Amino acid sequence: WDWIMSIDPHWFSTLFGWFVFAGMWVSAITVIMMITVFLKKLGHLPMVNENHYHDYGRMMLAFSNLWMYLWFAQFMLIWYANIPEEVTYYWIRFEEYKWLFLSTIALNWMNPILFLMSRDSKRSAGMLVFSGILMLVGHAINVYMMVMPGSVGSHWHIGFLEIGTFLGFGGLFLFVVLRSLSKRPLVQKNHPMMGESEHHTIH
């Protein structure tokens, strides 16, 4: 986060580190959920049930709200203070990247609010994956929004290179993770909480 903030050398925010952390954390939870669903579909995690999905959904919803809280807290204080050195950070993002700027709110906050609020949706693997894909795209756009305005200004575009880079790193990540998982047992034996985890229920 410090490196990302250094791209805009005349701007700083004491909330920025927590904001970046929240985005990384909710993205990590989403990816773990997707890998769990994938392994469950392949029959490798038979003990995983709807109650585990429910917990994933609750964490995704909770941390997306934390992300939005930090986003709004940072934006509101800068907008209200109206200090020129601080306002420039949001001015270029709203003027030159408006649809991307607003899409981060829609994908990273409104999406889980709409799709993961109900109990049934949080217990549906399909709904979790659908909402999770939108969230990962939203957080990729959020990282793009943190980097590009301070580096290229208004001369930006999203084309084959940007989409290809995103898919390339995603594919490399999945290759490394799934290859590593294939060499290790997926269920830890003799763990004292294993029985409670297997019979996990939510009433």
Short mmCIF file of C-alpha atoms in Angstrom, two decimals:
data_model
loop_
_atom_site.label_atom_id
_atom_site.label_comp_id
_atom_site.label_asym_id
_atom_site.label_seq_id
_atom_site.Cartn_x
_atom_site.Cartn_y
_atom_site.Cartn_z
CA TRP A 1 0.00 0.00 0.00
CA ASP A 2 2.90 2.35 0.66
CA TRP A 3 4.22 1.77 -2.85
CA ILE A 4 0.78 2.39 -4.35
CA MET A 5 0.35 5.62 -2.39
CA SER A 6 3.79 6.81 -3.52
CA ILE A 7 2.49 6.93 -7.11
CA ASP A 8 0.69 10.14 -6.08
CA PRO A 9 3.65 11.80 -4.28
CA HIS A 10 1.83 14.96 -3.16
CA TRP A 11 -1.06 13.09 -1.56
CA PHE A 12 -1.37 10.91 1.52
CA SER A 13 -4.08 9.39 3.66
CA THR A 14 -3.80 7.73 7.06
CA LEU A 15 -6.72 5.47 6.05
CA PHE A 16 -5.16 4.28 2.81
CA GLY A 17 -3.31 1.31 4.31
CA TRP A 18 -6.48 -0.03 5.93
CA PHE A 19 -8.43 0.59 2.72
CA VAL A 20 -5.96 -1.44 0.65
CA PHE A 21 -5.87 -4.16 3.33
CA ALA A 22 -9.68 -4.47 3.34
CA GLY A 23 -9.71 -4.91 -0.44
CA MET A 24 -7.02 -7.57 -0.29
CA TRP A 25 -8.75 -9.35 2.60
CA VAL A 26 -12.18 -9.59 0.98
CA SER A 27 -10.53 -10.70 -2.30
CA ALA A 28 -8.63 -13.43 -0.43
CA ILE A 29 -11.80 -14.69 1.25
CA THR A 30 -13.58 -14.73 -2.12
CA VAL A 31 -10.80 -16.73 -3.80
CA ILE A 32 -10.70 -19.23 -0.91
CA MET A 33 -14.48 -19.66 -1.25
CA MET A 34 -14.19 -20.29 -5.00
CA ILE A 35 -11.42 -22.85 -4.57
CA THR A 36 -13.46 -24.59 -1.86
CA VAL A 37 -16.54 -24.75 -4.11
CA PHE A 38 -14.39 -26.04 -6.99
CA LEU A 39 -12.84 -28.80 -4.88
CA LYS A 40 -16.26 -29.68 -3.46
CA LYS A 41 -17.65 -30.07 -6.99
CA LEU A 42 -14.79 -32.44 -7.80
CA GLY A 43 -15.63 -34.52 -4.73
CA HIS A 44 -12.48 -33.73 -2.75
CA LEU A 45 -14.21 -32.02 0.18
CA PRO A 46 -17.32 -34.13 0.93
CA MET A 47 -17.62 -32.71 4.45
CA VAL A 48 -18.22 -29.15 3.18
CA ASN A 49 -21.91 -28.26 3.31
CA GLU A 50 -24.26 -25.29 3.01
CA ASN A 51 -23.37 -24.11 6.49
CA HIS A 52 -19.78 -23.59 5.43
CA TYR A 53 -20.99 -21.69 2.36
CA HIS A 54 -23.11 -19.58 4.68
CA ASP A 55 -20.03 -18.57 6.67
CA TYR A 56 -18.16 -17.67 3.47
CA GLY A 57 -21.09 -15.50 2.40
CA ARG A 58 -21.22 -13.75 5.77
CA MET A 59 -17.50 -12.98 5.65
CA MET A 60 -17.68 -11.72 2.08
CA LEU A 61 -20.61 -9.47 2.96
CA ALA A 62 -19.04 -8.22 6.20
CA PHE A 63 -15.65 -7.36 4.73
CA SER A 64 -17.17 -5.75 1.64
CA ASN A 65 -19.01 -3.47 4.07
CA LEU A 66 -15.70 -2.78 5.85
CA TRP A 67 -14.13 -1.91 2.49
CA MET A 68 -16.99 0.47 1.70
CA TYR A 69 -16.81 2.03 5.16
CA LEU A 70 -13.11 2.81 4.70
CA TRP A 71 -13.70 4.02 1.13
CA PHE A 72 -16.41 6.43 2.29
CA ALA A 73 -14.50 7.57 5.39
CA GLN A 74 -11.47 8.48 3.29
CA PHE A 75 -13.52 10.14 0.54
CA MET A 76 -15.81 12.06 2.90
CA LEU A 77 -13.00 13.59 4.96
CA ILE A 78 -11.09 14.71 1.86
CA TRP A 79 -14.22 16.09 0.18
CA TYR A 80 -15.37 17.91 3.33
CA ALA A 81 -11.96 19.44 4.13
CA ASN A 82 -11.58 20.59 0.50
CA ILE A 83 -7.80 20.99 0.79
CA PRO A 84 -6.31 21.37 -2.73
CA GLU A 85 -3.42 18.96 -2.10
CA GLU A 86 -5.89 16.23 -1.10
CA VAL A 87 -8.82 16.91 -3.42
CA THR A 88 -6.70 16.41 -6.56
CA TYR A 89 -6.55 12.68 -5.81
CA TYR A 90 -10.30 12.30 -6.20
CA TRP A 91 -10.76 15.05 -8.76
CA ILE A 92 -8.87 13.23 -11.52
CA ARG A 93 -10.52 9.91 -10.65
CA PHE A 94 -14.01 11.38 -10.79
CA GLU A 95 -13.45 13.57 -13.85
CA GLU A 96 -11.34 11.23 -16.02
CA TYR A 97 -12.33 7.78 -14.69
CA LYS A 98 -15.93 8.40 -13.68
CA TRP A 99 -17.52 5.15 -14.85
CA LEU A 100 -14.68 3.07 -13.40
CA PHE A 101 -14.80 5.12 -10.20
CA LEU A 102 -18.51 4.43 -9.76
CA SER A 103 -18.27 0.81 -10.90
CA THR A 104 -16.01 -0.03 -7.95
CA ILE A 105 -18.86 0.93 -5.60
CA ALA A 106 -21.39 -1.08 -7.61
CA LEU A 107 -19.26 -4.23 -7.88
CA ASN A 108 -17.59 -4.21 -4.47
CA TRP A 109 -20.44 -3.03 -2.26
CA MET A 110 -23.84 -2.95 -3.97
CA ASN A 111 -23.25 -6.38 -5.53
CA PRO A 112 -22.81 -8.28 -2.22
CA ILE A 113 -25.56 -6.21 -0.60
CA LEU A 114 -27.99 -7.26 -3.35
CA PHE A 115 -26.88 -10.87 -3.85
CA LEU A 116 -25.60 -12.00 -0.45
CA MET A 117 -27.96 -10.35 2.01
CA SER A 118 -30.47 -13.20 2.29
CA ARG A 119 -29.77 -16.46 4.11
CA ASP A 120 -30.66 -18.60 1.08
CA SER A 121 -28.27 -16.80 -1.25
CA LYS A 122 -25.39 -17.21 1.18
CA ARG A 123 -26.07 -20.98 1.21
CA SER A 124 -26.02 -21.24 -2.60
CA ALA A 125 -22.65 -22.09 -4.17
CA GLY A 126 -23.79 -20.66 -7.50
CA MET A 127 -24.79 -17.32 -6.00
CA LEU A 128 -21.56 -17.11 -4.00
CA VAL A 129 -19.43 -17.76 -7.08
CA PHE A 130 -21.43 -15.31 -9.23
CA SER A 131 -21.15 -12.54 -6.65
CA GLY A 132 -17.50 -13.45 -6.00
CA ILE A 133 -16.56 -13.08 -9.67
CA LEU A 134 -18.11 -9.61 -9.72
CA MET A 135 -16.22 -8.72 -6.53
CA LEU A 136 -12.88 -9.88 -7.91
CA VAL A 137 -13.42 -7.87 -11.09
CA GLY A 138 -14.42 -4.90 -8.94
CA HIS A 139 -11.29 -5.10 -6.81
CA ALA A 140 -9.12 -5.49 -9.91
CA ILE A 141 -10.68 -2.26 -11.19
CA ASN A 142 -10.09 -0.70 -7.77
CA VAL A 143 -6.36 -1.50 -7.99
CA TYR A 144 -6.36 -0.10 -11.54
CA MET A 145 -7.97 3.07 -10.17
CA MET A 146 -5.32 3.40 -7.47
CA VAL A 147 -2.43 3.08 -9.93
CA MET A 148 -3.33 4.54 -13.33
CA PRO A 149 -4.46 8.12 -12.55
CA GLY A 150 -1.18 8.91 -10.80
CA SER A 151 0.93 7.29 -13.53
CA VAL A 152 -0.76 8.02 -16.88
CA GLY A 153 -3.33 10.66 -15.90
CA SER A 154 -6.15 10.94 -18.40
CA HIS A 155 -4.34 8.81 -21.03
CA TRP A 156 -5.83 5.49 -20.01
CA HIS A 157 -7.67 2.65 -21.65
CA ILE A 158 -8.66 -0.93 -20.92
CA GLY A 159 -7.70 -3.24 -23.74
CA PHE A 160 -6.13 -6.58 -24.52
CA LEU A 161 -2.98 -5.86 -22.50
CA GLU A 162 -4.84 -4.98 -19.29
CA ILE A 163 -7.36 -7.82 -19.54
CA GLY A 164 -4.67 -10.27 -20.64
CA THR A 165 -2.42 -9.33 -17.73
CA PHE A 166 -5.29 -9.85 -15.28
CA LEU A 167 -6.14 -13.26 -16.79
CA GLY A 168 -2.48 -14.22 -17.01
CA PHE A 169 -1.74 -13.55 -13.35
CA GLY A 170 -5.03 -15.21 -12.39
CA GLY A 171 -4.13 -18.31 -14.40
CA LEU A 172 -0.62 -18.45 -12.93
CA PHE A 173 -2.05 -18.10 -9.43
CA LEU A 174 -4.55 -20.93 -9.99
CA PHE A 175 -1.86 -23.15 -11.51
CA VAL A 176 0.49 -22.70 -8.55
CA VAL A 177 -2.24 -23.06 -5.90
CA LEU A 178 -4.00 -26.09 -7.42
CA ARG A 179 -0.70 -27.81 -8.21
CA SER A 180 0.39 -27.27 -4.60
CA LEU A 181 -2.94 -28.56 -3.25
CA SER A 182 -2.70 -31.68 -5.41
CA LYS A 183 0.48 -32.68 -3.56
CA ARG A 184 -0.92 -32.34 -0.05
CA PRO A 185 -3.84 -33.79 1.92
CA LEU A 186 -6.81 -31.42 1.84
CA VAL A 187 -8.07 -32.50 5.26
CA GLN A 188 -5.83 -32.13 8.29
CA LYS A 189 -5.86 -35.33 10.32
CA ASN A 190 -6.07 -35.45 14.13
CA HIS A 191 -6.97 -31.77 14.44
CA PRO A 192 -8.83 -31.22 17.74
CA MET A 193 -11.54 -29.14 16.05
CA MET A 194 -12.06 -31.45 13.05
CA GLY A 195 -15.20 -33.09 14.42
CA GLU A 196 -16.83 -29.77 15.17
CA SER A 197 -15.90 -28.51 11.71
CA GLU A 198 -17.37 -31.54 9.94
CA HIS A 199 -20.67 -31.22 11.83
CA HIS A 200 -20.77 -27.46 11.46
CA THR A 201 -24.35 -26.21 11.61
CA ILE A 202 -26.06 -22.84 11.64
CA HIS A 203 -29.52 -22.62 13.16
#
